[in-house]
Coordinates of C-alpha atoms in Angstrom, one line a residue:
X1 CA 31.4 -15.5 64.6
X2 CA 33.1 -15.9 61.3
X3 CA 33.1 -12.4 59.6
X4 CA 32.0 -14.6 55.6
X5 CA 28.7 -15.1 56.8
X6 CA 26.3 -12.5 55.0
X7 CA 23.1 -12.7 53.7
X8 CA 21.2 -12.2 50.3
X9 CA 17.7 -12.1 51.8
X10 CA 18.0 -9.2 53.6
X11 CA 14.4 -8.3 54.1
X12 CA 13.5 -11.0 55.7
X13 CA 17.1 -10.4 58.1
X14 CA 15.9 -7.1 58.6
X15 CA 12.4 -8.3 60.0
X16 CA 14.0 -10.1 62.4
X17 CA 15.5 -6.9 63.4
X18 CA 14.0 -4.4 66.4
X19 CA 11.7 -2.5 64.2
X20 CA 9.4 -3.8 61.4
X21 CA 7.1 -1.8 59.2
X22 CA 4.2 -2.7 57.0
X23 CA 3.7 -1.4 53.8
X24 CA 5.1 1.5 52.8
X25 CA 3.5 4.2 50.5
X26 CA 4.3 4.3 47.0
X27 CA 6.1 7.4 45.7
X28 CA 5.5 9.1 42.1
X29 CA 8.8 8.8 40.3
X30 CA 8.5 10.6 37.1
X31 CA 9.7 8.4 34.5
X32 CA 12.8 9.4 32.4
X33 CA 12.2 10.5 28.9
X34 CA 9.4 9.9 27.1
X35 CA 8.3 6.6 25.8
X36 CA 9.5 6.2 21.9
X37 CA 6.4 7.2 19.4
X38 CA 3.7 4.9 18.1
X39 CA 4.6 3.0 15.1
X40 CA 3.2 0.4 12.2
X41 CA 6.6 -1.2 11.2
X42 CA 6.8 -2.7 7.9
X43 CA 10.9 -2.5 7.7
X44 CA 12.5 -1.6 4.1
X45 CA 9.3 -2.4 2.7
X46 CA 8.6 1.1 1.2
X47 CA 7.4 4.3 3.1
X48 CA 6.5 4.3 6.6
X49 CA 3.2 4.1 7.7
X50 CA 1.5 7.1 8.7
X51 CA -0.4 7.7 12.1
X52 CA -3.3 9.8 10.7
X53 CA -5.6 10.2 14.4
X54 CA -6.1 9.2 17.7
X55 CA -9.2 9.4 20.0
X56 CA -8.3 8.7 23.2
X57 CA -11.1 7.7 26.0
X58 CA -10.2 7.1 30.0
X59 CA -12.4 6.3 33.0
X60 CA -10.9 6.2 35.9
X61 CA -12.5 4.9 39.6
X62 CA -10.6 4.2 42.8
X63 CA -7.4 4.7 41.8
X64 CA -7.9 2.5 38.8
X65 CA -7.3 3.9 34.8
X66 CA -8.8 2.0 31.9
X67 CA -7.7 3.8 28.8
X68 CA -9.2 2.6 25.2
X69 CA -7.1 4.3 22.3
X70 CA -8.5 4.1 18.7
X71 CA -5.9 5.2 16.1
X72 CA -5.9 5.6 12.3
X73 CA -3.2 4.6 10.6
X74 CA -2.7 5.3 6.3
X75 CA -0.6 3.1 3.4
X76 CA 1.1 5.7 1.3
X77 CA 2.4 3.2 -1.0
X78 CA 0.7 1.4 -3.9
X79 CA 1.0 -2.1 -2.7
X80 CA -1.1 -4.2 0.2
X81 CA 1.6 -4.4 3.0
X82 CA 1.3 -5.7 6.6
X83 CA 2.7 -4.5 9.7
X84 CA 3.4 -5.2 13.6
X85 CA 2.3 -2.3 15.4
X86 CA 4.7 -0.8 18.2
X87 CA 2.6 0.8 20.9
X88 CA 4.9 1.3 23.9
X89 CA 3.8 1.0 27.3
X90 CA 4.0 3.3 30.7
X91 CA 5.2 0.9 33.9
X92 CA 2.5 -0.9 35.1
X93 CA 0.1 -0.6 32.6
X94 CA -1.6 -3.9 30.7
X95 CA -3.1 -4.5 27.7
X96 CA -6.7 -5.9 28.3
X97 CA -7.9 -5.7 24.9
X98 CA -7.9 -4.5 21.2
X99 CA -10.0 -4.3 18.2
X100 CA -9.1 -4.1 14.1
X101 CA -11.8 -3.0 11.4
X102 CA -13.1 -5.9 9.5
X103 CA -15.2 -4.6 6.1
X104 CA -15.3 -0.9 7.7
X105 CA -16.6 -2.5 11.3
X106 CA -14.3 -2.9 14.5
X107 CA -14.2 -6.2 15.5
X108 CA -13.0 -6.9 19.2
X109 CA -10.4 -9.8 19.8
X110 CA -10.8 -12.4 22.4
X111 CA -8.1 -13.5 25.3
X112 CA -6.8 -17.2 24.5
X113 CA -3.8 -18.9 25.8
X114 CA -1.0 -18.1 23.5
X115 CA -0.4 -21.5 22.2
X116 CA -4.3 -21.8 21.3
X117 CA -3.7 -18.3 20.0
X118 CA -1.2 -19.2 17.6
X119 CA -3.1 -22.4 16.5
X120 CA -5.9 -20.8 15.5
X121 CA -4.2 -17.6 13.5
X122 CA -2.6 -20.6 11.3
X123 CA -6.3 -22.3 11.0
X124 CA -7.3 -19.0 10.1
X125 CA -4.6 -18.0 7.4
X126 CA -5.8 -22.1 5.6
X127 CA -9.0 -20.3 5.5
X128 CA -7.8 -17.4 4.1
X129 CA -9.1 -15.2 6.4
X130 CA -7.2 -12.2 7.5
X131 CA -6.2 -12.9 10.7
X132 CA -4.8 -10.5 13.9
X133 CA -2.5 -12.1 16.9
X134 CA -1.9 -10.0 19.7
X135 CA 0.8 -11.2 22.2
X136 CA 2.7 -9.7 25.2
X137 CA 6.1 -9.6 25.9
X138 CA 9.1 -8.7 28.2
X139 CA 8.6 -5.6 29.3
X140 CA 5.9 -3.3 29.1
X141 CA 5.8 -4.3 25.4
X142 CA 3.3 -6.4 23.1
X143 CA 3.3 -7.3 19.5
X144 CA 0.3 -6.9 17.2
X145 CA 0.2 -8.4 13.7
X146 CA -2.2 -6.0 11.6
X147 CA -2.8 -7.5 7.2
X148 CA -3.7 -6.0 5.3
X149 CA -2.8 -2.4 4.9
X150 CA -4.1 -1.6 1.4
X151 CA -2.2 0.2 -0.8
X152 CA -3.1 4.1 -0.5
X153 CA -6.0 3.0 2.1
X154 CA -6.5 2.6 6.4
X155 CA -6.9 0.8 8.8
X156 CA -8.1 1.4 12.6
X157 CA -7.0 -0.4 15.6
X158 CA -7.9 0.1 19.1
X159 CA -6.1 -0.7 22.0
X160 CA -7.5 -1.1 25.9
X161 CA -5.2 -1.1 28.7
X162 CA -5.5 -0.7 32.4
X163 CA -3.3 0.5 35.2
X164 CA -3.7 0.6 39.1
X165 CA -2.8 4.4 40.1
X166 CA -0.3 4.9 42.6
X167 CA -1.2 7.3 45.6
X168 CA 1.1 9.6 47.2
X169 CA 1.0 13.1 49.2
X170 CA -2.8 12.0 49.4
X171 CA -3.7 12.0 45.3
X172 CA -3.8 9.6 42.4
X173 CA -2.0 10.6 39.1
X174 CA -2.7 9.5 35.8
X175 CA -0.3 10.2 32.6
X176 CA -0.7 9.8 28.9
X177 CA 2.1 10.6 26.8
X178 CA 1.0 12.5 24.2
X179 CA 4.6 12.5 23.0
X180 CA 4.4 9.2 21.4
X181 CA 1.7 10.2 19.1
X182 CA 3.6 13.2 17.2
X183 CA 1.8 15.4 14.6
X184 CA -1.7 14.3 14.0
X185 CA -4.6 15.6 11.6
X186 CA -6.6 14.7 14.3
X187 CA -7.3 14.3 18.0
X188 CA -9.6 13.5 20.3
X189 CA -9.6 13.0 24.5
X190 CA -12.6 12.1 26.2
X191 CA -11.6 11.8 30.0
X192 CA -14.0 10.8 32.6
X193 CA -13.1 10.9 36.4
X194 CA -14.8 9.8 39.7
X195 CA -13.6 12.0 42.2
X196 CA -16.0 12.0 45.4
X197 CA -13.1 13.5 47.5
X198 CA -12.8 17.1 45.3
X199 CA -12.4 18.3 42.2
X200 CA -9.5 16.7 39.7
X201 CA -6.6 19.1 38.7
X202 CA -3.8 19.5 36.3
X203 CA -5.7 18.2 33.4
X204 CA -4.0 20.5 30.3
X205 CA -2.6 19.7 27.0
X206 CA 0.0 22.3 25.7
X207 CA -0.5 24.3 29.2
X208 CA -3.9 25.1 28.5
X209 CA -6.5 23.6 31.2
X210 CA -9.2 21.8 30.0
X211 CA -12.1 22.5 31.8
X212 CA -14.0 19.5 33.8
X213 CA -17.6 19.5 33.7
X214 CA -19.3 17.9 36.8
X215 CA -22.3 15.5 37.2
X216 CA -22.3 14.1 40.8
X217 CA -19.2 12.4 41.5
X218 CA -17.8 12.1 38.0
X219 CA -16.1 14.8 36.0
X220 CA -15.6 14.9 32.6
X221 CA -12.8 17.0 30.1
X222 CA -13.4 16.5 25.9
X223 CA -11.2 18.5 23.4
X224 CA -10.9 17.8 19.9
X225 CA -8.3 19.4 17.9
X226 CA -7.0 18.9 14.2
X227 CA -3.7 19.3 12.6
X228 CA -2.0 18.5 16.4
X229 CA 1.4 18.5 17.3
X230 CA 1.2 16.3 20.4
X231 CA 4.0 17.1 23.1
X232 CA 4.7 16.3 26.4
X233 CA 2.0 14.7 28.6
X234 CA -1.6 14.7 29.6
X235 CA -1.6 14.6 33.7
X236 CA -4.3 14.3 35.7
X237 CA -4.4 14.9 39.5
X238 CA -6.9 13.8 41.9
X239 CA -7.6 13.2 45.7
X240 CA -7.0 10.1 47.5
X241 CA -10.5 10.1 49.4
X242 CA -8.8 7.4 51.6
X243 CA -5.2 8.5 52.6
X244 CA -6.3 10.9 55.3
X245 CA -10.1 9.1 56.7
X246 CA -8.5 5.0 56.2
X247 CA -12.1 5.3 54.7
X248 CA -12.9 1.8 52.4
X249 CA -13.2 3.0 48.9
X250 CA -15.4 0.6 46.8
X251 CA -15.6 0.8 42.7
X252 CA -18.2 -1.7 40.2
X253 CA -17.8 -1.7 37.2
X254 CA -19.3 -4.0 34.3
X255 CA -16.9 -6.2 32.4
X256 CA -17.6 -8.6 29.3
X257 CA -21.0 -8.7 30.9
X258 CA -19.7 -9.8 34.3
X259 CA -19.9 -7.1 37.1
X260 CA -16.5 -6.7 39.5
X261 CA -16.0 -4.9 42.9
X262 CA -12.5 -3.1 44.0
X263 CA -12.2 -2.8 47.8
X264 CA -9.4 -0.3 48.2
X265 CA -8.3 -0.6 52.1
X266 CA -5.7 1.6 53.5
X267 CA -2.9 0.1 55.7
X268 CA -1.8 2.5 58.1
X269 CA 2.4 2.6 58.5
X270 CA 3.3 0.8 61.8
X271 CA 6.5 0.3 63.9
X272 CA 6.8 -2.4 66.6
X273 CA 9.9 -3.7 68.4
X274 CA 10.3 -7.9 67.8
X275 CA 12.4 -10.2 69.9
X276 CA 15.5 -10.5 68.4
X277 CA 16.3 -14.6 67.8
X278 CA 18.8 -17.1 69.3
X279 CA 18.9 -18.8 65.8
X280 CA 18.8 -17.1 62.2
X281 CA 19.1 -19.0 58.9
X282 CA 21.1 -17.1 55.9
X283 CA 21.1 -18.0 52.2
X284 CA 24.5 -16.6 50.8
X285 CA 24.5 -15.7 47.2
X286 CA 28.2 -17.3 46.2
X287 CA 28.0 -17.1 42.3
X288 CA 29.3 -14.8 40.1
X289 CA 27.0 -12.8 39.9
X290 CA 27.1 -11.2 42.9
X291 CA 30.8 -10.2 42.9
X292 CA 29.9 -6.5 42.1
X293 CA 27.8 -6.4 45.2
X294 CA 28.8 -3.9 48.2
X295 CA 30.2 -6.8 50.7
X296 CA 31.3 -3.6 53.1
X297 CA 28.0 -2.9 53.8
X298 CA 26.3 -6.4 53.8
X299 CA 29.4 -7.5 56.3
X300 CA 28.4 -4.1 58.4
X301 CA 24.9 -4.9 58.4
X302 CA 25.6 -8.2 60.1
X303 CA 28.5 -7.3 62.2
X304 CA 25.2 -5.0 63.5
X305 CA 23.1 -7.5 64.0
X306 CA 25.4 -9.9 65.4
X307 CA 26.4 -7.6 68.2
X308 CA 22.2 -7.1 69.0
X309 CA 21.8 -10.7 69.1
X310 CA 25.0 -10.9 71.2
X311 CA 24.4 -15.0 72.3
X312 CA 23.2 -17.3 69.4
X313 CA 23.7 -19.9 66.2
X314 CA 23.5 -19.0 62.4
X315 CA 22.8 -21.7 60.0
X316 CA 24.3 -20.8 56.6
X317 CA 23.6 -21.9 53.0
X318 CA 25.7 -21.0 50.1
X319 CA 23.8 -20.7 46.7
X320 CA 25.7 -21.1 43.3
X321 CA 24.6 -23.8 40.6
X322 CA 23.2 -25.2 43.4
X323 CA 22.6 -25.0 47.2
X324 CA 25.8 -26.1 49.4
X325 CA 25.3 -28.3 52.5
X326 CA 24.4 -25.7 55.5
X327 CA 27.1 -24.7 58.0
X328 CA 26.6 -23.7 61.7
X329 CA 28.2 -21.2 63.6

């Protein structure tokens, strides 16, 4: 069998192998440094704009976060400016809402396409309304247009986002950089947890635990603090009720007043020998974008597998610009 013929869907080549497993728990990886700090860019346009507070309010339920921040930001400079704000994102996490105050009262946004969005943010500029266009995008990243900022004055904007928890050595973590915020003249955290499995742990800003006070289920950790240098991160720890039953978790919650269910259902790890095939189909990745690959260990991998399959016929595809006619061996 001719030693070029390799694969780039080696997953699927690896299925057809002896052994086969289903899904694999997820691992905590921390993440590398901390995400850059929250910002209201205005560029060159005269001093930058300052983050006055935060209050920060999570629920999290079955290994789901929903986090709502509320931040207030000041104009030092004597001149209405606008500004896009720069609120970075954790992996995995999604914005799901925000809210700017109109004449001193928050107004929530609503979710639109973003074409529709865009058409009506120019309907509402001809009206000479002051509009606010929220839109996501590569990356954990989003772009928020916030006019005006008045000149020596504030303005508050919230932000919701949610974020499925991963699970692994049987707990759920949750992490908010406080990092990102920097020195505030005020703070606020409001954290509720339902934990029916045990108590949460690790919840502590500076070091210093915050204590959890308990109602049934749910447990709940408030601090307020003022002139706050914000470091590091906020953790929070808590048991995976389902990693060591395979008990069915089940969460409601209400939603833009429509009520949603989250079936959490554990899949146990399993290994079972498969039948290797007389006939296995490769797509070859040929462009130059895989030259930089390891070829030594792809060739190895189906010398391998060639030898297990000992008698048998490979049909192979070559993929560059476009697909190549396929070749049998």
């Amino acid at each position: 069998m001719n030693r070029t013929i390799a694969t780039c869907l080696f997953s699927a080549l690896l299925a057809c192998c002896g052994m086969a497993m289903a899904q694999s728990p997820r691992i905590f990886i921390d993440p590398a440094p901390l995400p850059p700090p929250v910002r209201l860019d205005i560029g060159q346009r005269g001093q930058p704009i300052e983050l006055q507070s935060m209050a920060v309010r999570s629920e999290i339920a079955g290994g789901l976060a929903r986090t709502r921040v509320e931040m207030l930001f000041f104009n030092p400079n004597d001149r209405v400016l606008e500004g896009e704000l720069r609120f970075p994102l954790l992996a995995g996490q999604e914005i799901d809402g925000f809210a700017l105050d109109i004449d001193g009262e928050l107004r929530e946004a609503v979710p639109v396409e973003k074409a529709r969005g865009k058409q009506v943010l120019e309907e509402v500029i001809r009206r000479r309304v002051d509009p606010a266009l929220l839109e996501t995008t590569a990356g954990e990243n989003f772009r928020l247009r916030v006019y005006p900022l008045p000149a020596r004055g504030t303005r508050r904007v919230v932000i919701h986002y949610s974020e499925p928890l991963a699970s692994a050595q049987g707990r759920y973590r949750y992490r908010f950089a406080l990092a990102q915020a920097g020195r505030l003249a005020s703070f606020s955290l409001d954290v509720r947890v339902a934990s029916p499995a045990g108590t949460p742990s690790g919840l502590a800003i500076d070091g210093r635990p915050i204590e959890m006070a308990q109602s049934g289920i749910w447990y709940r950790g408030t601090i307020q603090r003022k002139d706050f240098a914000a470091r590091g991160w906020l953790e929070i720890s808590l048991p995976d009720g389902s990693a060591k039953t395979a008990a069915i978790a089940a969460v409601a919650q209400s939603w833009g007043g429509e009520s949603y269910v989250q079936l959490d259902m554990p899949i146990a790890s399993r290994r079972a020998a498969r039948a290797l095939p007389s006939h296995v189909a490769i797509l070859w990745d040929s462009s130059m974008s895989g030259r930089l690959r390891d070829h030594d260990a792809e060739f190895a991998l189906l010398d391998a597998y060639f030898k297990a399959m000992r008698n048998g016929t490979v049909s192979l595809v070559r993929l560059r610009d476009v697909a190549e006619p396929a070749a049998s061996f």
